[in-house]
Amino acid sequence: MPRFALCQALSHVLSGWRLNSLQLRLTLGVALVSMVGVGSVAGLTSWRMQQILIASRKADVLALADRVAQDAAMYQASRSPAAALQRSLDNRTTADRVLWVRQSGQITAQSDMLTMSVWQRDGIAAELLARADRGRFQPGVARLGSQYFVLCAQPLQVAGTDQGMLFIADNITPEQRSLLALRRLLTAVSLIGWGLMAIAIAVYMRRSLAPLRRLSHQAGLISAQDLDHAALAVDAAPSEVQELAQAFNAMLHRLSIAWRQQRQLVGNVSHELRTPLTVVQGYIQSVLRRSPDLAPPQREGLVIAAAETDRTIQILQTLLDLARIEQGQLQLQLAPVAIDDLAAQLIARDPSFGDRVRLKLPAIAPSAATPEPAPVSSDLTLVTDAARLEEILRQLLHNAVQFSPPAQPIDVILQSTTTQMIIQVCDRGAGLPTAAQPHIF
């Protein structure tokens, strides 16, 4: 259960992370700095413990060398110098320590332990003597096979007489292994501590950046229709986030004013221009009806002017409708409408469609409740706003005529089910790019 709870906590912390997120960058940065810090402390502690062990053993070895010289000088009163030196070495030899004296390339005295199997195993004694011969008996810790030794070499003088070089090898394998085990334990504890610290840092960073995520979520919910009353609110957030929210709210206020002015401008311009254009259109149509003696070029010019005036009025009406929709003031005139009659009249009334637009009335499309094909329905009546629906259908047909090959037909298919009415405009044009499709409606 604790492991499962830990996995759940980790999945909650890591959920929603992205490679380029600020949360991930801050967490990794702080975690790496903490890892370097913890690793440095662990490495420095391990190195310092090693140095303390070496320093203490080297101090013991150096003190031992002085005592060997003192013992040899004392034993010379009753023995020969060589026997006194050998007796002094034997007194200072233990199971973990050997000594020998080398003068003029020859060993003049040595501990008997060097000849025993414990020191002969794995060639340890031979390696110690060979190191002394090659001049590689540097003070410090040396590893020979699976054993660790503190090595020391210094000149030996007994009663003012030079006796050569005294070599001491002290076996510290138990202490060194304990130190290595402690070092591994320290490394494991450091890694576990760093992992827990990294999780704590990730949780802290997630909570610290939570106000920014809430701010981003609130900003993503704001639409153009919400600008008048939109405001970002971040409670108990750091002062920097609150300043950001205040700046964003000030920007939203300015956008709201600009958007309101733009809608008013579009509505006012559409309304003000629509009235004089309607007068101009009426005058042109009156001239066309009451002047039968117009020359063909004059009549053609007036017809074109009347068509363009009507087109401009339609555009202005569309802009006015858009302004009303955005302001929530558009009123729909709902009434039962025969969709087939509306489509047929629209196709017949618009000369730009020619013979390309065809109206089709197929059978009722199957529904989930009635999977079997149903017979043709004569009731294609829908409660809707006839003018708005006609405008939508006109725009679709104009687009189809404009962006499809001239010789290809355009089909208007009406389908009726028990739950819905479907109007399809099918052409053979290039179609809309995928990137532009979300912006159509």
Tab-separated table of C-alpha atoms in Angstrom:
chain	number	residue	atom	x	y	z
A	1	MET	CA	0.000	0.000	0.000
A	2	PRO	CA	2.740	2.585	0.782
A	3	ARG	CA	4.373	1.831	-2.572
A	4	PHE	CA	1.016	2.256	-4.342
A	5	ALA	CA	0.394	5.540	-2.517
A	6	LEU	CA	3.872	6.744	-3.526
A	7	CYS	CA	3.202	5.851	-7.175
A	8	GLN	CA	-0.099	7.730	-7.035
A	9	ALA	CA	1.631	10.774	-5.556
A	10	LEU	CA	4.324	10.663	-8.245
A	11	SER	CA	1.749	10.324	-11.046
A	12	HIS	CA	-0.187	13.289	-9.623
A	13	VAL	CA	2.976	15.391	-9.422
A	14	LEU	CA	4.122	14.471	-12.927
A	15	SER	CA	0.699	14.824	-14.583
A	16	GLY	CA	0.483	17.601	-17.117
A	17	TRP	CA	4.242	18.186	-17.321
A	18	ARG	CA	5.660	19.243	-20.651
A	19	LEU	CA	9.291	19.276	-21.735
A	20	ASN	CA	9.276	23.047	-22.228
A	21	SER	CA	7.243	23.902	-19.125
A	22	LEU	CA	8.506	26.347	-16.526
A	23	GLN	CA	7.614	23.879	-13.773
A	24	LEU	CA	9.840	21.165	-15.244
A	25	ARG	CA	12.735	23.570	-15.793
A	26	LEU	CA	12.594	24.965	-12.259
A	27	THR	CA	12.215	21.493	-10.730
A	28	LEU	CA	15.128	20.051	-12.707
A	29	GLY	CA	17.298	23.081	-11.969
A	30	VAL	CA	16.704	23.009	-8.212
A	31	ALA	CA	16.929	19.192	-8.129
A	32	LEU	CA	20.274	19.239	-9.960
A	33	VAL	CA	21.638	21.899	-7.631
A	34	SER	CA	20.488	19.887	-4.614
A	35	MET	CA	21.984	16.716	-6.098
A	36	VAL	CA	25.321	18.460	-6.579
A	37	GLY	CA	25.127	19.765	-3.021
A	38	VAL	CA	24.201	16.415	-1.474
A	39	GLY	CA	26.785	14.589	-3.592
A	40	SER	CA	29.469	17.095	-2.655
A	41	VAL	CA	28.693	16.733	1.053
A	42	ALA	CA	28.679	12.936	0.771
A	43	GLY	CA	31.929	12.884	-1.212
A	44	LEU	CA	33.629	15.347	1.118
A	45	THR	CA	32.522	13.355	4.162
A	46	SER	CA	33.811	10.106	2.660
A	47	TRP	CA	37.115	11.676	1.654
A	48	ARG	CA	37.535	13.258	5.068
A	49	MET	CA	36.904	9.926	6.836
A	50	GLN	CA	39.517	8.284	4.600
A	51	GLN	CA	42.026	11.007	5.393
A	52	ILE	CA	41.379	10.694	9.132
A	53	LEU	CA	41.944	6.929	8.961
A	54	ILE	CA	45.164	7.335	6.984
A	55	ALA	CA	46.445	10.154	9.207
A	56	SER	CA	45.810	8.207	12.413
A	57	ARG	CA	47.496	5.057	11.102
A	58	LYS	CA	50.422	7.006	9.655
A	59	ALA	CA	50.904	8.715	13.003
A	60	ASP	CA	50.950	5.305	14.685
A	61	VAL	CA	53.446	3.990	12.121
A	62	LEU	CA	55.785	6.985	12.531
A	63	ALA	CA	55.651	6.649	16.321
A	64	LEU	CA	56.361	2.931	15.886
A	65	ALA	CA	59.477	3.717	13.832
A	66	ASP	CA	60.823	5.888	16.635
A	67	ARG	CA	60.172	3.155	19.199
A	68	VAL	CA	61.974	0.590	17.019
A	69	ALA	CA	65.079	2.781	17.046
A	70	GLN	CA	64.846	3.243	20.829
A	71	ASP	CA	64.387	-0.493	21.474
A	72	ALA	CA	67.315	-1.401	19.202
A	73	ALA	CA	69.579	1.058	21.040
A	74	MET	CA	68.516	-0.435	24.374
A	75	TYR	CA	69.060	-4.038	23.246
A	76	GLN	CA	72.576	-3.283	21.915
A	77	ALA	CA	73.817	-3.196	25.503
A	78	SER	CA	73.451	-6.988	25.728
A	79	ARG	CA	73.348	-8.086	22.078
A	80	SER	CA	75.037	-7.495	18.782
A	81	PRO	CA	73.598	-4.643	16.654
A	82	ALA	CA	72.023	-7.101	14.222
A	83	ALA	CA	70.471	-9.211	17.010
A	84	ALA	CA	69.288	-6.086	18.817
A	85	LEU	CA	67.630	-4.798	15.643
A	86	GLN	CA	65.937	-8.162	14.974
A	87	ARG	CA	64.678	-8.332	18.563
A	88	SER	CA	63.275	-4.808	18.268
A	89	LEU	CA	61.423	-5.736	15.046
A	90	ASP	CA	60.034	-8.914	16.596
A	91	ASN	CA	58.698	-6.976	19.570
A	92	ARG	CA	56.797	-4.563	17.313
A	93	THR	CA	55.489	-7.202	14.893
A	94	THR	CA	51.837	-8.249	15.142
A	95	ALA	CA	49.501	-10.374	13.036
A	96	ASP	CA	48.534	-7.250	11.037
A	97	ARG	CA	51.925	-5.518	10.954
A	98	VAL	CA	55.297	-6.433	9.478
A	99	LEU	CA	58.596	-4.552	9.498
A	100	TRP	CA	61.904	-4.978	7.723
A	101	VAL	CA	65.146	-3.061	7.381
A	102	ARG	CA	66.958	-2.707	4.082
A	103	GLN	CA	70.541	-1.456	3.758
A	104	SER	CA	72.716	-1.379	0.626
A	105	GLY	CA	70.140	-3.401	-1.317
A	106	GLN	CA	70.035	-6.191	1.260
A	107	ILE	CA	67.467	-6.997	3.955
A	108	THR	CA	69.328	-6.903	7.269
A	109	ALA	CA	66.329	-7.656	9.496
A	110	GLN	CA	62.683	-8.549	9.001
A	111	SER	CA	59.596	-9.732	10.826
A	112	ASP	CA	59.056	-13.473	10.872
A	113	MET	CA	55.461	-12.839	9.778
A	114	LEU	CA	56.696	-12.153	6.231
A	115	THR	CA	57.514	-15.823	5.825
A	116	MET	CA	54.184	-17.100	7.168
A	117	SER	CA	51.357	-18.293	4.942
A	118	VAL	CA	49.050	-15.461	5.930
A	119	TRP	CA	51.377	-12.929	4.320
A	120	GLN	CA	52.571	-15.257	1.559
A	121	ARG	CA	48.978	-15.781	0.342
A	122	ASP	CA	48.139	-13.885	-2.880
A	123	GLY	CA	51.812	-12.843	-3.125
A	124	ILE	CA	51.397	-10.038	-0.594
A	125	ALA	CA	54.841	-10.402	0.997
A	126	ALA	CA	56.557	-10.624	-2.393
A	127	GLU	CA	54.671	-7.545	-3.637
A	128	LEU	CA	55.655	-5.563	-0.509
A	129	LEU	CA	59.337	-6.438	-0.920
A	130	ALA	CA	59.190	-5.717	-4.658
A	131	ARG	CA	57.667	-2.301	-4.038
A	132	ALA	CA	60.491	-1.526	-1.613
A	133	ASP	CA	63.054	-2.641	-4.211
A	134	ARG	CA	61.496	-0.468	-6.946
A	135	GLY	CA	61.266	2.605	-4.751
A	136	ARG	CA	57.422	2.640	-4.945
A	137	PHE	CA	56.913	2.405	-1.202
A	138	GLN	CA	55.067	5.695	-1.009
A	139	PRO	CA	53.344	6.584	2.282
A	140	GLY	CA	49.594	6.046	2.045
A	141	VAL	CA	47.009	3.312	1.558
A	142	ALA	CA	47.784	0.561	-0.960
A	143	ARG	CA	45.592	-2.301	-2.077
A	144	LEU	CA	47.333	-5.641	-2.567
A	145	GLY	CA	44.955	-8.317	-3.773
A	146	SER	CA	41.954	-8.103	-1.490
A	147	GLN	CA	43.898	-6.529	1.398
A	148	TYR	CA	44.516	-2.876	2.277
A	149	PHE	CA	47.754	-1.640	3.868
A	150	VAL	CA	49.184	1.579	5.213
A	151	LEU	CA	52.771	1.782	3.974
A	152	CYS	CA	55.559	3.852	5.484
A	153	ALA	CA	59.302	4.061	4.933
A	154	GLN	CA	61.871	6.228	6.727
A	155	PRO	CA	65.598	6.190	7.555
A	156	LEU	CA	66.546	4.252	10.699
A	157	GLN	CA	69.319	5.393	12.990
A	158	VAL	CA	70.297	3.456	16.130
A	159	ALA	CA	72.644	5.147	18.572
A	160	GLY	CA	73.731	7.588	15.873
A	161	THR	CA	74.523	4.807	13.400
A	162	ASP	CA	72.696	4.596	10.044
A	163	GLN	CA	70.967	1.229	9.784
A	164	GLY	CA	69.333	1.811	6.366
A	165	MET	CA	65.618	2.206	5.624
A	166	LEU	CA	62.873	0.918	7.898
A	167	PHE	CA	59.777	-0.315	6.019
A	168	ILE	CA	56.467	-0.814	7.831
A	169	ALA	CA	53.290	-2.345	6.336
A	170	ASP	CA	50.201	-2.176	8.544
A	171	ASN	CA	47.140	-4.200	7.457
A	172	ILE	CA	44.009	-2.050	7.772
A	173	THR	CA	41.660	-4.272	5.777
A	174	PRO	CA	38.875	-4.428	8.443
A	175	GLU	CA	38.903	-0.666	8.940
A	176	GLN	CA	39.054	0.024	5.201
A	177	ARG	CA	36.208	-2.356	4.455
A	178	SER	CA	34.126	-0.768	7.195
A	179	LEU	CA	34.909	2.616	5.658
A	180	LEU	CA	33.909	1.398	2.188
A	181	ALA	CA	30.667	-0.045	3.561
A	182	LEU	CA	29.990	3.228	5.316
A	183	ARG	CA	30.753	5.059	2.071
A	184	ARG	CA	28.265	2.887	0.158
A	185	LEU	CA	25.678	3.439	2.874
A	186	LEU	CA	26.326	7.165	2.724
A	187	THR	CA	25.911	7.088	-1.072
A	188	ALA	CA	22.631	5.158	-0.819
A	189	VAL	CA	21.310	7.482	1.876
A	190	SER	CA	22.342	10.485	-0.235
A	191	LEU	CA	20.529	9.106	-3.294
A	192	ILE	CA	17.384	8.333	-1.296
A	193	GLY	CA	17.548	11.735	0.358
A	194	TRP	CA	18.034	13.412	-3.001
A	195	GLY	CA	15.088	11.486	-4.470
A	196	LEU	CA	12.819	12.522	-1.595
A	197	MET	CA	14.112	16.071	-1.908
A	198	ALA	CA	13.390	16.039	-5.651
A	199	ILE	CA	9.808	14.875	-4.996
A	200	ALA	CA	9.377	17.561	-2.348
A	201	ILE	CA	10.772	20.169	-4.738
A	202	ALA	CA	8.412	18.994	-7.501
A	203	VAL	CA	5.403	19.207	-5.170
A	204	TYR	CA	6.493	22.635	-3.955
A	205	MET	CA	7.033	23.895	-7.517
A	206	ARG	CA	3.644	22.537	-8.595
A	207	ARG	CA	1.899	24.306	-5.729
A	208	SER	CA	3.891	27.487	-6.279
A	209	LEU	CA	2.955	27.591	-9.969
A	210	ALA	CA	-0.698	26.629	-9.363
A	211	PRO	CA	-1.822	30.318	-9.461
A	212	LEU	CA	-0.277	30.650	-12.919
A	213	ARG	CA	-2.130	27.558	-14.120
A	214	ARG	CA	-5.410	28.908	-12.739
A	215	LEU	CA	-4.665	32.226	-14.413
A	216	SER	CA	-4.028	30.485	-17.739
A	217	HIS	CA	-7.218	28.405	-17.380
A	218	GLN	CA	-9.335	31.481	-16.668
A	219	ALA	CA	-7.776	33.361	-19.597
A	220	GLY	CA	-8.530	30.431	-21.914
A	221	LEU	CA	-12.232	30.589	-21.032
A	222	ILE	CA	-12.599	34.248	-22.032
A	223	SER	CA	-14.305	34.845	-25.375
A	224	ALA	CA	-15.188	37.990	-27.273
A	225	GLN	CA	-18.694	37.908	-25.811
A	226	ASP	CA	-17.295	37.856	-22.264
A	227	LEU	CA	-15.039	40.891	-22.545
A	228	ASP	CA	-17.541	43.246	-20.904
A	229	HIS	CA	-17.512	41.382	-17.587
A	230	ALA	CA	-14.361	39.236	-17.853
A	231	ALA	CA	-11.794	39.493	-15.063
A	232	LEU	CA	-9.054	37.217	-13.765
A	233	ALA	CA	-9.139	36.480	-10.047
A	234	VAL	CA	-6.282	34.682	-8.291
A	235	ASP	CA	-6.741	34.407	-4.534
A	236	ALA	CA	-3.805	33.920	-2.147
A	237	ALA	CA	-1.322	34.195	-5.020
A	238	PRO	CA	2.181	35.677	-4.856
A	239	SER	CA	2.439	39.392	-5.470
A	240	GLU	CA	4.036	38.859	-8.879
A	241	VAL	CA	1.078	36.742	-10.047
A	242	GLN	CA	-1.383	39.284	-8.669
A	243	GLU	CA	0.405	42.052	-10.569
A	244	LEU	CA	0.193	39.931	-13.731
A	245	ALA	CA	-3.539	39.367	-13.169
A	246	GLN	CA	-4.093	43.098	-12.619
A	247	ALA	CA	-2.201	43.955	-15.807
A	248	PHE	CA	-4.222	41.345	-17.717
A	249	ASN	CA	-7.492	42.687	-16.330
A	250	ALA	CA	-6.502	46.202	-17.393
A	251	MET	CA	-5.790	44.872	-20.882
A	252	LEU	CA	-9.164	43.073	-20.910
A	253	HIS	CA	-10.866	46.334	-19.970
A	254	ARG	CA	-9.188	48.149	-22.858
A	255	LEU	CA	-10.077	45.311	-25.236
A	256	SER	CA	-13.687	45.431	-24.023
A	257	ILE	CA	-13.922	49.145	-24.752
A	258	ALA	CA	-12.329	48.713	-28.195
A	259	TRP	CA	-14.556	45.730	-28.996
A	260	ARG	CA	-17.677	47.590	-27.905
A	261	GLN	CA	-16.712	50.582	-30.024
A	262	GLN	CA	-16.030	48.337	-32.993
A	263	ARG	CA	-19.436	46.663	-32.708
A	264	GLN	CA	-21.139	50.001	-32.375
A	265	LEU	CA	-19.248	51.315	-35.390
A	266	VAL	CA	-20.189	48.322	-37.531
A	267	GLY	CA	-23.821	48.548	-36.476
A	268	ASN	CA	-24.022	52.321	-36.925
A	269	VAL	CA	-22.270	52.312	-40.304
A	270	SER	CA	-24.413	49.432	-41.557
A	271	HIS	CA	-27.595	51.120	-40.405
A	272	GLU	CA	-26.682	54.596	-41.658
A	273	LEU	CA	-25.546	53.381	-45.082
A	274	ARG	CA	-28.431	50.986	-45.554
A	275	THR	CA	-31.061	53.764	-45.563
A	276	PRO	CA	-29.572	55.947	-48.353
A	277	LEU	CA	-28.692	52.887	-50.408
A	278	THR	CA	-32.288	51.695	-50.157
A	279	VAL	CA	-33.421	55.085	-51.451
A	280	VAL	CA	-30.930	54.869	-54.329
A	281	GLN	CA	-32.090	51.353	-55.147
A	282	GLY	CA	-35.735	52.454	-55.185
A	283	TYR	CA	-34.925	55.397	-57.438
A	284	ILE	CA	-33.040	53.161	-59.899
A	285	GLN	CA	-35.880	50.627	-60.030
A	286	SER	CA	-38.403	53.443	-60.503
A	287	VAL	CA	-36.405	54.782	-63.424
A	288	LEU	CA	-36.208	51.313	-64.958
A	289	ARG	CA	-40.011	50.856	-64.693
A	290	ARG	CA	-41.065	54.327	-65.886
A	291	SER	CA	-38.554	54.903	-68.693
A	292	PRO	CA	-39.309	52.424	-71.493
A	293	ASP	CA	-37.514	54.613	-74.013
A	294	LEU	CA	-34.081	54.138	-72.427
A	295	ALA	CA	-31.320	53.096	-74.790
A	296	PRO	CA	-30.033	49.558	-74.291
A	297	PRO	CA	-26.645	50.735	-72.855
A	298	GLN	CA	-28.462	53.019	-70.388
A	299	ARG	CA	-30.825	50.252	-69.299
A	300	GLU	CA	-27.938	47.824	-68.948
A	301	GLY	CA	-26.038	50.318	-66.791
A	302	LEU	CA	-29.054	50.906	-64.570
A	303	VAL	CA	-29.629	47.156	-64.212
A	304	ILE	CA	-25.995	46.682	-63.147
A	305	ALA	CA	-26.263	49.597	-60.717
A	306	ALA	CA	-29.469	48.156	-59.241
A	307	ALA	CA	-27.839	44.720	-58.821
A	308	GLU	CA	-24.719	46.134	-57.170
A	309	THR	CA	-26.828	48.350	-54.924
A	310	ASP	CA	-28.866	45.324	-53.860
A	311	ARG	CA	-25.653	43.400	-53.232
A	312	THR	CA	-24.237	46.230	-51.113
A	313	ILE	CA	-27.471	46.400	-49.114
A	314	GLN	CA	-27.256	42.662	-48.481
A	315	ILE	CA	-23.668	43.010	-47.261
A	316	LEU	CA	-24.627	45.843	-44.935
A	317	GLN	CA	-27.585	43.824	-43.688
A	318	THR	CA	-25.249	40.930	-42.955
A	319	LEU	CA	-22.889	43.229	-41.020
A	320	LEU	CA	-25.848	44.630	-39.102
A	321	ASP	CA	-27.063	41.118	-38.298
A	322	LEU	CA	-23.584	40.147	-37.088
A	323	ALA	CA	-23.488	43.180	-34.811
A	324	ARG	CA	-26.906	42.269	-33.434
A	325	ILE	CA	-25.859	38.648	-32.893
A	326	GLU	CA	-22.754	39.716	-30.965
A	327	GLN	CA	-24.872	42.064	-28.862
A	328	GLY	CA	-27.514	39.394	-28.322
A	329	GLN	CA	-30.181	41.540	-29.958
A	330	LEU	CA	-31.007	39.453	-33.037
A	331	GLN	CA	-34.661	38.491	-33.136
A	332	LEU	CA	-35.603	35.347	-35.083
A	333	GLN	CA	-38.989	35.254	-36.790
A	334	LEU	CA	-39.910	31.599	-36.311
A	335	ALA	CA	-42.671	30.061	-38.402
A	336	PRO	CA	-43.351	26.778	-40.256
A	337	VAL	CA	-41.410	26.793	-43.520
A	338	ALA	CA	-41.580	24.307	-46.403
A	339	ILE	CA	-37.895	23.727	-47.025
A	340	ASP	CA	-38.377	22.233	-50.505
A	341	ASP	CA	-40.422	25.237	-51.674
A	342	LEU	CA	-37.898	27.684	-50.168
A	343	ALA	CA	-34.962	25.947	-51.892
A	344	ALA	CA	-36.792	25.701	-55.228
A	345	GLN	CA	-37.768	29.387	-55.198
A	346	LEU	CA	-34.222	30.434	-54.292
A	347	ILE	CA	-32.721	28.384	-57.131
A	348	ALA	CA	-35.239	29.703	-59.642
A	349	ARG	CA	-34.928	33.318	-58.516
A	350	ASP	CA	-31.125	33.663	-58.697
A	351	PRO	CA	-29.910	33.820	-62.336
A	352	SER	CA	-26.268	33.251	-61.337
A	353	PHE	CA	-27.061	29.613	-60.599
A	354	GLY	CA	-28.141	28.819	-64.170
A	355	ASP	CA	-28.820	25.159	-64.806
A	356	ARG	CA	-25.997	23.909	-62.543
A	357	VAL	CA	-27.980	23.770	-59.285
A	358	ARG	CA	-30.259	20.734	-58.975
A	359	LEU	CA	-32.762	20.077	-56.184
A	360	LYS	CA	-33.092	16.459	-55.027
A	361	LEU	CA	-35.681	15.005	-52.666
A	362	PRO	CA	-34.540	11.468	-51.689
A	363	ALA	CA	-36.129	9.035	-49.280
A	364	ILE	CA	-36.088	9.597	-45.542
A	365	ALA	CA	-32.698	8.676	-44.173
A	366	PRO	CA	-32.671	5.728	-41.714
A	367	SER	CA	-32.335	6.621	-38.048
A	368	ALA	CA	-31.223	4.668	-34.999
A	369	ALA	CA	-34.850	4.035	-34.052
A	370	THR	CA	-35.873	3.002	-37.598
A	371	PRO	CA	-32.875	1.278	-39.239
A	372	GLU	CA	-34.934	0.234	-42.252
A	373	PRO	CA	-35.198	2.775	-45.148
A	374	ALA	CA	-38.416	4.814	-44.864
A	375	PRO	CA	-40.600	5.932	-47.786
A	376	VAL	CA	-40.343	9.367	-49.317
A	377	SER	CA	-41.820	12.018	-47.055
A	378	SER	CA	-43.858	14.822	-48.488
A	379	ASP	CA	-43.624	16.788	-45.250
A	380	LEU	CA	-40.429	18.842	-45.414
A	381	THR	CA	-41.695	21.530	-43.078
A	382	LEU	CA	-39.421	23.050	-40.435
A	383	VAL	CA	-40.098	25.717	-37.831
A	384	THR	CA	-37.373	28.280	-38.538
A	385	ASP	CA	-36.647	31.825	-39.683
A	386	ALA	CA	-37.196	31.664	-43.450
A	387	ALA	CA	-35.110	34.762	-44.244
A	388	ARG	CA	-32.103	33.603	-42.234
A	389	LEU	CA	-32.254	30.070	-43.610
A	390	GLU	CA	-32.531	31.406	-47.159
A	391	GLU	CA	-29.491	33.620	-46.592
A	392	ILE	CA	-27.448	30.646	-45.340
A	393	LEU	CA	-28.471	28.499	-48.301
A	394	ARG	CA	-27.740	31.353	-50.733
A	395	GLN	CA	-24.243	31.822	-49.334
A	396	LEU	CA	-23.499	28.094	-49.593
A	397	LEU	CA	-24.707	27.965	-53.193
A	398	HIS	CA	-22.753	31.077	-54.182
A	399	ASN	CA	-19.592	29.556	-52.719
A	400	ALA	CA	-20.249	26.294	-54.533
A	401	VAL	CA	-20.780	28.104	-57.862
A	402	GLN	CA	-17.672	30.244	-57.387
A	403	PHE	CA	-15.217	27.553	-56.252
A	404	SER	CA	-16.227	24.541	-58.373
A	405	PRO	CA	-15.525	23.820	-62.063
A	406	PRO	CA	-18.063	25.552	-64.385
A	407	ALA	CA	-19.221	22.344	-66.078
A	408	GLN	CA	-19.872	20.435	-62.862
A	409	PRO	CA	-23.407	20.290	-61.358
A	410	ILE	CA	-24.250	21.333	-57.798
A	411	ASP	CA	-26.799	19.248	-55.893
A	412	VAL	CA	-29.065	20.474	-53.109
A	413	ILE	CA	-30.202	17.367	-51.230
A	414	LEU	CA	-32.991	17.537	-48.657
A	415	GLN	CA	-33.320	14.707	-46.178
A	416	SER	CA	-35.837	14.282	-43.412
A	417	THR	CA	-35.803	11.889	-40.480
A	418	THR	CA	-38.076	11.551	-37.502
A	419	THR	CA	-35.741	13.767	-35.470
A	420	GLN	CA	-34.022	16.204	-37.841
A	421	MET	CA	-33.910	17.918	-41.219
A	422	ILE	CA	-30.693	17.717	-43.272
A	423	ILE	CA	-29.825	20.147	-46.072
A	424	GLN	CA	-26.741	19.232	-48.119
A	425	VAL	CA	-25.007	21.325	-50.769
A	426	CYS	CA	-22.740	18.989	-52.759
A	427	ASP	CA	-20.239	20.306	-55.298
A	428	ARG	CA	-17.102	18.938	-56.973
A	429	GLY	CA	-14.730	21.728	-56.053
A	430	ALA	CA	-11.296	21.607	-54.427
A	431	GLY	CA	-12.780	21.792	-50.933
A	432	LEU	CA	-11.583	23.683	-47.882
A	433	PRO	CA	-8.093	23.235	-46.422
A	434	THR	CA	-8.112	21.305	-43.181
A	435	ALA	CA	-6.541	24.233	-41.305
A	436	ALA	CA	-9.345	26.585	-42.407
A	437	GLN	CA	-12.280	24.319	-41.534
A	438	PRO	CA	-12.444	25.223	-37.780
A	439	HIS	CA	-12.851	28.912	-38.730
A	440	ILE	CA	-15.868	28.529	-41.047
A	441	PHE	CA	-18.640	28.637	-38.446
